[in-house]
Amino acid sequence: MLPRVVTILTLLATVARAVDPCATIAGQKWTSPQDVRTCFASFKVDPEIKANIVDVVNKTLAFHTSVNYEILAPPPFSADVHENLLADLARISQQEYPSDFDLHIDMSQTLKRLNDGHCVYINDCYDSLFLTFLPLPLVLLTDPDESQSVHIAPEAFAVASVEFADELDVWQNALPGALKGQLETAEIRYSQQYQLSGAEVLAINGQDPFVAVDANAQTAGSFQPFGTRQNGFFASYNRVDAGWSYIMGQFAQLSLPLNDSATLTVLRVNHTMPETFTLPYRSRIGTTAVPWTDSTTFRQNNCVAVNGTNGVNLNNPSNPLRKRDSMLRPVEKFRQSPPAAASFSRKQARSVMLDSTPLQDVSLPPALTPAGNVPGSSGVTEFFLLKDGRTGVLALGSFEDTGTIDDFEQTLLTGLVNLKNMGATQLIVDVSNNGGGFICVAHIVGPKPTSVPQAGLNTTARAGPLAQQIVKQILGNPSIDPGVNLLYNPLNWFFPENNTQFPADFDWLDPDVPKVINGRQDAFSLTYVPVPSFRDGPV
Ligand SMILES: *[C@@H]1O[C@H](CO)[C@@H](O)[C@H](O)[C@H]1NC(C)=O
Ligand SMILES: *[C@@H]1O[C@H](CO)[C@@H](O)[C@H](O)[C@H]1NC(C)=O
Ligand SMILES: *[C@@H]1O[C@H](CO)[C@@H](O)[C@H](O)[C@H]1NC(C)=O
Ligand SMILES: *[C@@H]1O[C@H](CO)[C@@H](O)[C@H](O)[C@H]1NC(C)=O
Ligand SMILES: *[C@@H]1O[C@H](CO)[C@@H](O)[C@H](O)[C@H]1NC(C)=O
Ligand SMILES: *[C@@H]1O[C@H](CO)[C@@H](O)[C@H](O)[C@H]1NC(C)=O
């Protein structure tokens, strides 16, 4: 009997090794979404970790306005935003999931339904560890009669052939029949007359394209307006420090490997017969993924907390984690604006979006890059004068840049003055895909009698239980915040009534100002304004 048992054990061991689902995709730059999913879905839910996730999210939510407001968002968003997060967390606590990945998808989509770019749930074990692409970004094009229809972006091949040069053949060969190899046509490759590029999209997966657009908008997150979330499906652009970058859109680029293929019915340019084809999505490893060889090392290297996960002690000058390094501080990867130098920006009030897809550096094709910027343009800030000679354009890709806030404000002033001197009397501010930054820079108010001594930055804070405790800790022991860096330090705020600083011992969250939001008891601070150092420049 003994030899037989040994044989069976050997066989089991061999099988287990052969099917390690994360070994299959180890070291691969490109793989199928199905294989990525098989690795991701191979981990069972650990009840202790699940309970901890729900508990931490639940406690953290007390800082977020969204929780109570988005149960039924105030007008004009009432029809678009209605997520009862606490009810969903209770549901998730009870629900069984086939895998940890399924739990993640539910958590992620639930939080995204808040449609609040400041309140997001990201797990860098899964979100954008791989990005999943189709080489066919879509756009809405407007006909001369002003009707709009969905098209494969005319620049699709120009973008894909540069960004996906090493994977293009897989897609070319996946196209059926006469379309095979026709993402573009070789002979006219450089004249921008591409076979599929520019084609009108009549159906996605057999349905009107807007069925897919609207389904995506339900879980796209980040923005309250439905129209803004619809736009996210389509290709776009963003001004970044190094130039212009192309944004693939949420049809052509997925942060989770949830789709294997898309079936499109298209009408090619100058063709009269619609054609239907199915093209596979392909998953590309993210730049910050730490290599692994099997399931165990996949998990160890990419899925556990690291030193920077839970924040950084800014009061320890020798702490290497003070650096904005995405390897050390994983959250940095998901910022939607380039970080200003930490030493200059720490004291500025800022609001930056986080998203489960990090900023990408896909290049905008040269033919689409705007030329002839106005002197003074710099970094994320570009100025143009339209042909009418009186319309200025300020393309502002971010509300912060790599330098100081003073440099940034000076750039804005210089460019605007130059535009005015060139004859501009009106201004278009293009904030396409601007992910946020310094709040003060976003207040382009212009001089008014009311902007002195402060420009209308009156605000209130949430006075949740943890926030109240933090204020009491600071008042009890001010030495825990030697640099006066904490948002909860009273010394960072002024009374708006007389523009004087809060006293150091002022418990500004107690008593709180109670409010009832969507039937729930909530609590806020009194109205206050930032101290000048917080809004005007480095200290
Ligand atoms: C979230 O926290 C509230 C307040 O402490 C508690 O009543 C509720 O049960 C918690 N929800 C979950 C799902 O843990
Ligand atoms: C479509 O036809 C027009 C008119 O004949 C021609 O100018 C254009 O180049 C054609 N486009 C493509 C993609 O073949
Ligand atoms: C991707 O998959 C999801 C979930 O199965 C589906 O709802 C969505 O329509 C798919 N999107 C595309 C573009 O195929
Ligand atoms: C993480 O922190 C510990 C304790 O401070 C330190 O010993 C270790 O070297 C740090 N690891 C990294 C990767 O910085
Ligand atoms: C800010 O609050 C002060 C004090 O209540 C008030 O006088 C001022 O008008 C407010 N400013 C704005 C812009 O709301
Ligand atoms: C400023 O106004 C606040 C709120 O009314 C008050 O408590 C404080 O004493 C005032 N400070 C000065 C210097 O008048």
XYZ file of C-alpha atoms and ligand atoms in Angstrom:
623
model
C 0.000 0.000 0.000
C 2.749 2.402 0.866
C 4.096 3.052 -2.649
C 0.604 3.887 -3.818
C 0.110 6.534 -1.157
C 3.437 8.092 -2.045
C 2.407 8.163 -5.674
C -0.831 9.903 -4.888
C 0.921 12.479 -2.724
C 3.450 13.156 -5.446
C 0.685 13.587 -7.920
C -1.138 16.046 -5.662
C 2.012 18.049 -5.145
C 2.628 18.196 -8.876
C -0.908 19.300 -9.580
C -0.784 21.956 -6.859
C 2.441 23.347 -8.265
C 1.234 23.308 -11.836
C -1.931 25.249 -11.121
C -0.560 27.903 -8.778
C -2.681 30.634 -10.381
C -0.290 33.442 -9.526
C 2.769 31.588 -10.851
C 1.014 31.509 -14.238
C 1.175 35.286 -14.568
C 4.468 35.848 -12.701
C 7.026 37.804 -14.721
C 4.568 38.450 -17.579
C 4.299 41.971 -18.905
C 1.095 41.216 -20.836
C -1.429 38.584 -19.955
C -5.132 37.878 -20.267
C -7.586 39.458 -17.837
C -8.910 35.938 -17.189
C -5.503 34.791 -15.906
C -5.124 37.850 -13.698
C -8.600 37.244 -12.304
C -7.797 33.604 -11.599
C -4.804 34.682 -9.500
C -6.735 37.460 -7.731
C -9.725 35.194 -7.030
C -7.611 32.365 -5.613
C -7.465 33.904 -2.138
C -10.266 33.142 0.284
C -11.741 35.826 2.514
C -9.951 35.941 5.869
C -12.809 36.758 8.284
C -10.487 38.623 10.644
C -9.115 40.858 7.879
C -12.599 41.422 6.474
C -13.911 42.515 9.888
C -10.915 44.828 10.249
C -11.479 46.398 6.824
C -15.150 47.088 7.539
C -14.306 48.463 10.993
C -11.529 50.788 9.747
C -13.661 52.048 6.848
C -16.621 52.589 9.151
C -14.541 54.618 11.637
C -12.768 56.607 8.941
C -16.070 57.528 7.347
C -16.871 59.763 10.298
C -14.494 62.275 8.658
C -16.463 62.350 5.403
C -19.408 64.574 4.607
C -20.481 62.166 1.873
C -21.712 59.444 4.196
C -24.840 61.266 5.295
C -25.282 63.692 2.390
C -25.077 61.074 -0.381
C -27.934 58.974 0.996
C -29.851 61.493 -1.078
C -27.583 64.186 -2.486
C -28.862 67.769 -2.380
C -30.033 69.309 -5.692
C -28.930 69.304 -8.463
C -27.589 65.792 -7.865
C -30.573 64.179 -6.097
C -31.379 61.946 -9.047
C -27.763 60.893 -9.521
C -26.373 60.161 -6.088
C -28.062 57.999 -3.480
C -25.796 55.622 -1.652
C -26.561 54.505 1.892
C -23.052 53.532 2.845
C -23.648 52.443 6.432
C -26.436 50.123 5.275
C -24.112 48.692 2.618
C -21.305 48.154 5.125
C -23.751 46.243 7.313
C -24.746 44.174 4.250
C -21.108 43.507 3.320
C -20.347 42.403 6.896
C -22.998 39.708 6.608
C -22.392 38.657 3.012
C -20.336 35.602 2.001
C -17.890 36.032 -0.881
C -16.318 33.323 -3.035
C -12.963 35.139 -2.742
C -11.170 38.110 -1.256
C -11.219 39.665 -4.741
C -15.029 39.500 -4.843
C -15.128 41.234 -1.469
C -12.824 43.901 -2.874
C -15.024 44.484 -5.931
C -18.066 44.981 -3.701
C -16.229 47.363 -1.325
C -14.754 49.319 -4.232
C -18.006 49.699 -6.167
C -19.975 50.510 -3.026
C -17.628 53.347 -2.091
C -17.535 54.536 -5.705
C -21.295 54.992 -5.624
C -20.668 57.944 -3.277
C -19.306 59.658 -6.407
C -16.899 61.584 -4.208
C -13.283 61.838 -5.383
C -12.202 62.530 -1.793
C -13.745 59.422 -0.267
C -12.410 56.371 -2.052
C -11.547 52.784 -1.254
C -8.412 51.460 -2.927
C -6.610 48.163 -2.387
C -3.312 48.239 -4.233
C -3.173 44.456 -4.138
C -5.844 44.559 -6.868
C -6.559 48.093 -8.102
C -4.354 48.850 -11.096
C -1.794 46.193 -10.162
C -2.503 45.358 -13.771
C -4.206 47.809 -16.119
C -6.468 46.167 -18.666
C -6.597 47.699 -22.145
C -8.309 47.647 -25.508
C -6.431 49.569 -28.236
C -9.682 51.299 -29.218
C -10.342 54.423 -27.147
C -13.768 55.867 -27.921
C -14.858 59.474 -28.385
C -18.104 61.339 -29.013
C -17.918 63.168 -32.345
C -20.347 65.866 -33.400
C -21.725 65.880 -36.951
C -22.303 69.115 -38.893
C -25.999 68.824 -37.948
C -24.858 68.842 -34.287
C -25.921 65.259 -33.604
C -23.366 63.303 -31.624
C -22.343 59.701 -32.033
C -19.795 57.355 -30.536
C -16.706 56.690 -32.634
C -13.452 54.847 -32.287
C -11.128 57.804 -31.701
C -9.602 58.954 -35.012
C -6.243 58.966 -33.223
C -6.737 55.431 -31.801
C -4.056 53.792 -33.895
C -1.593 56.661 -33.486
C -1.904 56.242 -29.704
C -1.977 52.439 -29.612
C 0.954 51.929 -31.969
C 3.206 53.935 -29.645
C 1.841 52.915 -26.244
C 1.189 49.241 -27.047
C 3.873 48.598 -29.687
C 4.824 45.337 -27.974
C 1.269 43.954 -27.892
C -0.279 45.297 -31.064
C 0.140 42.078 -33.054
C -1.991 40.173 -30.577
C -4.866 42.533 -31.296
C -4.226 42.727 -35.037
C -4.364 38.941 -35.275
C -7.470 38.740 -33.101
C -9.500 40.718 -35.641
C -11.660 38.445 -37.807
C -11.785 37.973 -41.572
C -11.234 41.082 -43.641
C -10.548 43.141 -40.521
C -7.494 41.072 -39.547
C -4.496 43.391 -39.237
C -6.737 46.369 -39.961
C -6.448 48.373 -36.804
C -4.892 50.496 -39.538
C -3.912 49.872 -43.157
C -0.205 49.497 -43.737
C 0.080 51.482 -46.985
C -1.503 54.612 -45.604
C -0.151 54.183 -42.125
C 1.277 57.664 -41.859
C -1.556 59.575 -43.463
C -3.764 58.954 -40.437
C -6.363 57.174 -42.582
C -6.903 54.180 -40.381
C -9.308 51.412 -41.078
C -10.900 51.175 -37.641
C -9.787 54.527 -36.291
C -12.649 56.971 -36.712
C -15.282 54.263 -37.327
C -18.738 55.001 -35.918
C -19.673 52.613 -33.114
C -23.256 51.443 -33.624
C -23.325 48.902 -30.790
C -21.221 47.716 -27.863
C -21.934 44.104 -26.890
C -25.039 44.174 -29.059
C -26.591 47.182 -27.369
C -26.728 50.922 -27.946
C -23.287 52.278 -26.917
C -24.894 54.423 -24.236
C -26.030 51.318 -22.356
C -22.323 50.640 -21.705
C -21.583 54.335 -21.097
C -24.330 54.588 -18.480
C -23.495 51.259 -16.827
C -19.928 52.480 -16.408
C -21.147 55.791 -14.971
C -22.922 53.892 -12.180
C -19.637 52.698 -10.699
C -17.105 55.174 -12.115
C -17.073 57.202 -8.881
C -15.246 60.492 -8.289
C -17.826 62.966 -9.626
C -21.362 63.799 -8.568
C -22.705 64.883 -11.997
C -23.840 61.958 -14.119
C -22.598 63.695 -17.299
C -19.060 63.966 -15.938
C -19.102 60.247 -15.159
C -20.416 59.496 -18.661
C -17.508 61.505 -20.080
C -15.044 59.314 -18.178
C -15.896 56.448 -20.540
C -14.351 58.371 -23.432
C -10.804 59.326 -24.337
C -9.551 62.711 -23.227
C -6.370 64.624 -22.441
C -4.640 66.347 -19.573
C -1.933 68.984 -19.328
C 0.870 67.575 -17.164
C 4.188 69.003 -16.120
C 6.079 67.286 -18.940
C 3.588 68.089 -21.713
C 0.227 66.724 -22.818
C -0.919 63.254 -21.931
C -3.595 61.136 -23.530
C -6.307 59.597 -21.387
C -7.624 56.301 -22.739
C -11.007 56.531 -21.018
C -12.758 53.880 -18.958
C -13.839 51.815 -21.965
C -10.291 51.289 -23.213
C -8.584 51.133 -19.809
C -9.852 49.226 -16.766
C -8.370 49.323 -13.262
C -9.642 45.803 -12.529
C -9.469 42.825 -14.943
C -13.239 42.402 -15.102
C -13.781 42.261 -18.880
C -12.336 39.692 -21.259
C -13.455 41.215 -24.532
C -15.764 43.733 -26.136
C -17.918 43.153 -29.201
C -18.296 46.226 -31.373
C -20.553 46.840 -34.345
C -18.967 49.606 -36.385
C -19.424 51.509 -39.584
C -15.986 52.211 -41.002
C -15.259 55.558 -42.593
C -16.508 55.497 -46.232
C -18.084 52.039 -45.769
C -21.814 51.378 -46.027
C -22.093 47.967 -44.325
C -21.812 47.622 -40.548
C -19.289 45.049 -39.322
C -19.173 43.260 -35.995
C -16.042 41.984 -34.310
C -14.857 40.963 -30.867
C -11.519 42.117 -29.552
C -9.887 40.814 -26.354
C -8.869 43.062 -23.491
C -5.244 42.521 -22.483
C -3.767 43.178 -19.029
C -0.416 44.925 -18.584
C 1.545 44.772 -15.318
C 1.702 48.090 -13.445
C 5.016 49.842 -12.898
C 4.851 49.605 -9.107
C 3.998 45.896 -8.876
C 6.660 44.014 -6.908
C 7.682 40.820 -8.759
C 6.485 37.466 -7.418
C 6.935 33.820 -8.303
C 3.855 32.170 -6.787
C 0.730 32.869 -4.744
C 2.626 33.221 -1.487
C 5.132 35.748 -2.789
C 2.413 37.534 -4.798
C 0.563 38.141 -1.551
C 3.659 38.993 0.527
C 5.059 41.432 -2.015
C 1.908 43.254 -3.084
C -0.880 42.750 -0.601
C 0.340 43.505 2.915
C 0.760 46.835 4.697
C 4.184 48.447 4.367
C 5.761 51.115 6.558
C 4.071 53.980 4.705
C 0.603 52.446 4.461
C -0.781 54.008 7.594
C 0.840 57.407 7.323
C 4.094 58.963 8.312
C 5.525 60.676 11.392
C 6.312 64.129 10.022
C 7.864 65.131 13.335
C 10.737 62.684 12.924
C 13.188 64.521 10.647
C 15.191 61.364 9.916
C 12.136 59.424 8.773
C 12.768 58.346 5.184
C 9.022 58.053 4.680
C 8.683 61.839 4.659
C 9.604 61.512 1.014
C 6.753 61.259 -1.478
C 7.868 57.915 -2.763
C 5.115 55.680 -4.002
C 7.035 52.575 -2.961
C 7.201 53.898 0.587
C 3.799 55.607 0.639
C 1.496 53.522 -1.528
C -1.293 56.106 -1.531
C 0.880 58.501 -3.583
C 0.429 56.256 -6.594
C -3.284 57.047 -6.768
C -3.068 60.863 -6.563
C -4.705 62.549 -9.511
C -2.352 65.538 -9.521
C 1.454 65.722 -9.539
C 2.654 66.448 -6.007
C 4.246 69.807 -5.256
C 7.557 69.656 -3.397
C 6.671 68.429 0.096
C 8.707 71.082 1.880
C 6.683 73.833 0.198
C 3.266 72.311 0.256
C 2.803 70.897 3.708
C 1.277 74.089 5.061
C -1.138 74.696 2.194
C -4.753 73.718 2.306
C -5.278 71.376 -0.607
C -7.791 69.012 -2.011
C -6.564 66.274 -4.305
C -8.563 63.482 -5.875
C -7.568 59.861 -5.501
C -8.692 57.282 -8.004
C -8.210 53.554 -8.424
C -6.398 54.278 -11.706
C -3.113 56.186 -11.236
C -2.175 58.961 -13.656
C -0.709 57.418 -16.829
C 1.903 58.841 -19.154
C 0.370 57.881 -22.518
C 1.548 60.552 -24.980
C -0.896 62.745 -26.825
C -0.158 62.255 -30.545
C 1.823 65.247 -31.916
C -0.979 66.082 -34.382
C -3.340 66.765 -31.466
C -0.904 68.800 -29.410
C -1.877 72.474 -29.365
C 0.789 74.802 -30.729
C 1.571 78.463 -30.210
C 1.234 78.925 -26.488
C 1.457 82.395 -24.997
C 4.654 83.436 -23.142
C 4.376 82.697 -19.450
C 3.113 79.148 -20.018
C 4.916 76.726 -17.732
C 4.451 73.204 -16.400
C 0.775 72.321 -15.954
C -0.257 75.871 -16.950
C -0.584 76.748 -20.641
C -2.050 79.901 -22.188
C -3.380 80.332 -25.719
C -5.101 83.085 -27.657
C -7.817 81.868 -30.029
C -7.935 83.041 -33.657
C -10.630 85.625 -32.836
C -7.913 87.574 -31.025
C -10.065 88.182 -27.952
C -10.633 84.765 -26.378
C -7.872 83.587 -24.101
C -7.567 79.966 -23.006
C -6.005 78.887 -19.754
C -5.376 75.135 -19.829
C -4.825 74.259 -16.190
C -4.002 70.569 -15.798
C -3.683 70.687 -12.022
C -4.069 73.126 -9.139
C -0.518 72.411 -8.059
C 2.781 71.933 -9.800
C 6.234 70.749 -8.816
C 7.366 74.147 -7.463
C 6.069 76.379 -4.680
C 2.580 77.838 -4.516
C 4.120 81.307 -5.004
C 5.789 80.214 -8.263
C 2.515 78.732 -9.391
C 0.481 81.850 -8.638
C 3.129 83.992 -10.354
C 2.867 81.817 -13.494
C -0.901 82.316 -13.521
C -0.575 86.064 -13.092
C 2.120 86.436 -15.770
C 0.189 84.417 -18.355
C -3.099 86.201 -17.686
C -1.450 89.623 -17.944
C 0.229 88.554 -21.201
C -3.105 87.368 -22.621
C -4.701 90.665 -21.671
C -1.885 92.646 -23.272
C -2.377 90.639 -26.457
C -5.998 91.761 -26.579
C -7.900 89.001 -24.759
C -11.133 90.241 -23.215
C -12.635 86.879 -22.302
C -11.200 83.662 -20.907
C -11.917 79.944 -21.194
C -10.476 77.991 -18.275
C -9.959 74.382 -19.363
C -9.696 72.195 -16.283
C -10.139 68.898 -18.171
C -9.025 66.055 -15.913
C -7.576 68.470 -13.373
C -7.202 66.340 -10.243
C -7.042 69.174 -7.707
C -4.295 70.763 -5.656
C -4.036 73.991 -3.665
C -7.520 75.143 -2.670
C -6.405 78.750 -2.728
C -5.295 78.515 -6.373
C -8.718 77.148 -7.271
C -10.280 80.357 -5.921
C -9.759 82.515 -8.970
C -11.922 85.303 -7.567
C -10.194 88.504 -8.631
C -9.910 91.527 -6.366
C -13.166 92.513 -4.721
C -13.884 94.581 -1.603
C -14.761 91.292 0.154
C -11.489 89.546 -0.731
C -9.682 91.581 1.922
C -8.766 90.478 4.543
C -9.772 87.029 3.302
C -11.201 85.830 0.008
C -14.295 83.959 1.011
C -12.751 80.762 2.259
C -15.281 80.494 5.097
C -15.723 76.850 5.904
C -16.778 74.309 8.503
C -15.251 70.954 9.475
C -16.907 67.682 10.386
C -16.883 67.279 14.147
C -17.031 63.480 14.306
C -15.968 61.591 17.433
C -12.364 60.922 16.314
C -11.911 64.547 15.123
C -13.103 65.823 18.510
C -10.668 63.504 20.294
C -7.747 64.724 18.176
C -8.449 68.369 19.091
C -8.610 67.448 22.774
C -5.291 65.562 22.508
C -3.590 68.591 20.943
C -4.995 70.960 23.571
C -3.865 68.592 26.325
C -0.350 68.250 24.905
C 0.610 70.826 22.243
C 4.100 69.285 21.932
C 2.627 66.442 19.837
C 2.372 68.968 16.994
C 5.572 71.026 17.247
C 5.386 72.307 13.662
C 1.673 73.167 13.912
C 1.051 70.854 10.966
C -2.198 69.262 12.049
C -5.453 70.399 10.493
C -6.992 70.005 13.940
C -4.562 72.405 15.625
C -6.604 75.534 16.516
C -3.578 77.685 15.638
C -4.199 76.943 11.960
C -7.533 78.760 11.854
C -9.047 82.250 12.251
C -12.417 83.615 13.370
C -14.038 85.066 10.224
C -15.928 87.690 12.280
C -12.820 89.637 13.260
C -10.036 87.876 11.312
C -8.127 86.886 14.443
C -6.429 83.580 15.150
C -8.076 80.921 17.308
C -6.413 80.837 20.761
C -4.063 77.834 21.222
C -6.387 76.379 23.863
C -9.636 76.861 21.940
C -11.574 73.578 21.686
C -13.111 74.533 18.366
C -14.985 71.255 17.792
C -16.642 71.182 21.224
C -19.375 72.229 21.470
C -20.205 71.162 17.954
C -22.954 72.513 15.710
C -25.500 69.707 15.348
C -27.276 69.178 12.031
C -29.698 66.555 10.776
C -28.718 65.341 7.290
C -31.099 62.968 5.491
C -32.611 62.066 8.834
C -29.232 61.299 10.435
C -27.709 63.217 13.314
C -24.478 64.880 12.179
C -22.067 67.386 13.742
C -19.981 70.224 12.342
C -17.640 72.924 13.672
C -18.344 76.634 13.826
C -17.481 78.620 10.675
C -13.797 79.483 10.371
C -11.166 80.594 7.844
C -7.553 79.458 7.286
C -4.712 81.488 8.786
C -2.766 83.519 6.187
C 0.219 81.151 6.331
C -2.083 78.290 5.393
C -3.462 80.073 2.395
C -0.668 82.334 1.169
C 2.632 80.550 1.126
C 5.291 78.474 2.776
C 6.121 79.039 6.405
C -20.345 51.383 12.056
O -20.206 52.203 13.206
C -21.437 52.504 13.834
C -21.144 53.521 14.929
O -20.153 53.060 15.802
C -22.055 51.210 14.364
O -23.311 51.502 14.951
C -22.279 50.267 13.185
O -22.731 49.012 13.652
C -20.963 50.050 12.432
N -21.228 49.293 11.229
C -20.575 48.180 10.924
C -20.979 47.499 9.659
O -19.667 47.741 11.608
C -13.303 58.879 -47.404
O -13.704 59.473 -48.609
C -13.261 60.807 -48.790
C -13.893 61.336 -50.080
O -13.637 60.470 -51.132
C -11.764 60.841 -48.804
O -11.313 62.182 -48.911
C -11.235 60.264 -47.502
O -9.825 60.184 -47.524
C -11.793 58.861 -47.269
N -11.403 58.402 -45.949
C -10.929 57.192 -45.715
C -10.565 56.862 -44.310
O -10.811 56.364 -46.583
C -17.512 44.787 -18.555
O -18.053 43.830 -17.663
C -19.100 44.328 -16.859
C -19.429 43.278 -15.824
O -19.573 42.031 -16.431
C -20.266 44.721 -17.744
O -21.311 45.254 -16.974
C -19.777 45.791 -18.727
O -20.810 46.130 -19.621
C -18.571 45.295 -19.506
N -18.046 46.407 -20.276
C -17.695 46.278 -21.542
C -17.194 47.513 -22.184
O -17.761 45.238 -22.154
C 10.090 49.739 8.242
O 10.205 50.239 9.548
C 11.020 49.452 10.415
C 10.925 50.050 11.825
O 11.120 51.436 11.787
C 12.446 49.423 9.869
O 13.257 48.598 10.676
C 12.432 48.872 8.442
O 13.712 48.948 7.871
C 11.463 49.684 7.584
N 11.363 49.063 6.273
C 11.533 49.772 5.139
C 11.373 49.011 3.860
O 11.777 50.953 5.140
C -17.510 84.780 6.368
O -18.041 84.848 7.660
C -18.050 86.179 8.192
C -18.524 86.074 9.632
O -19.714 85.374 9.747
C -18.967 87.059 7.371
O -18.926 88.382 7.864
C -18.462 87.051 5.941
O -19.357 87.767 5.130
C -18.373 85.618 5.434
N -17.765 85.660 4.129
C -18.253 84.961 3.114
C -17.556 85.095 1.807
O -19.231 84.230 3.237
C -13.058 87.380 17.582
O -14.344 86.805 17.488
C -14.527 85.637 18.267
C -15.898 85.061 17.953
O -16.861 86.025 18.066
C -14.346 85.968 19.732
O -14.515 84.799 20.525
C -12.976 86.518 19.940
O -12.761 86.930 21.267
C -12.730 87.718 19.029
N -11.334 88.099 19.119
C -10.962 89.358 19.230
C -9.505 89.617 19.335
O -11.788 90.249 19.245
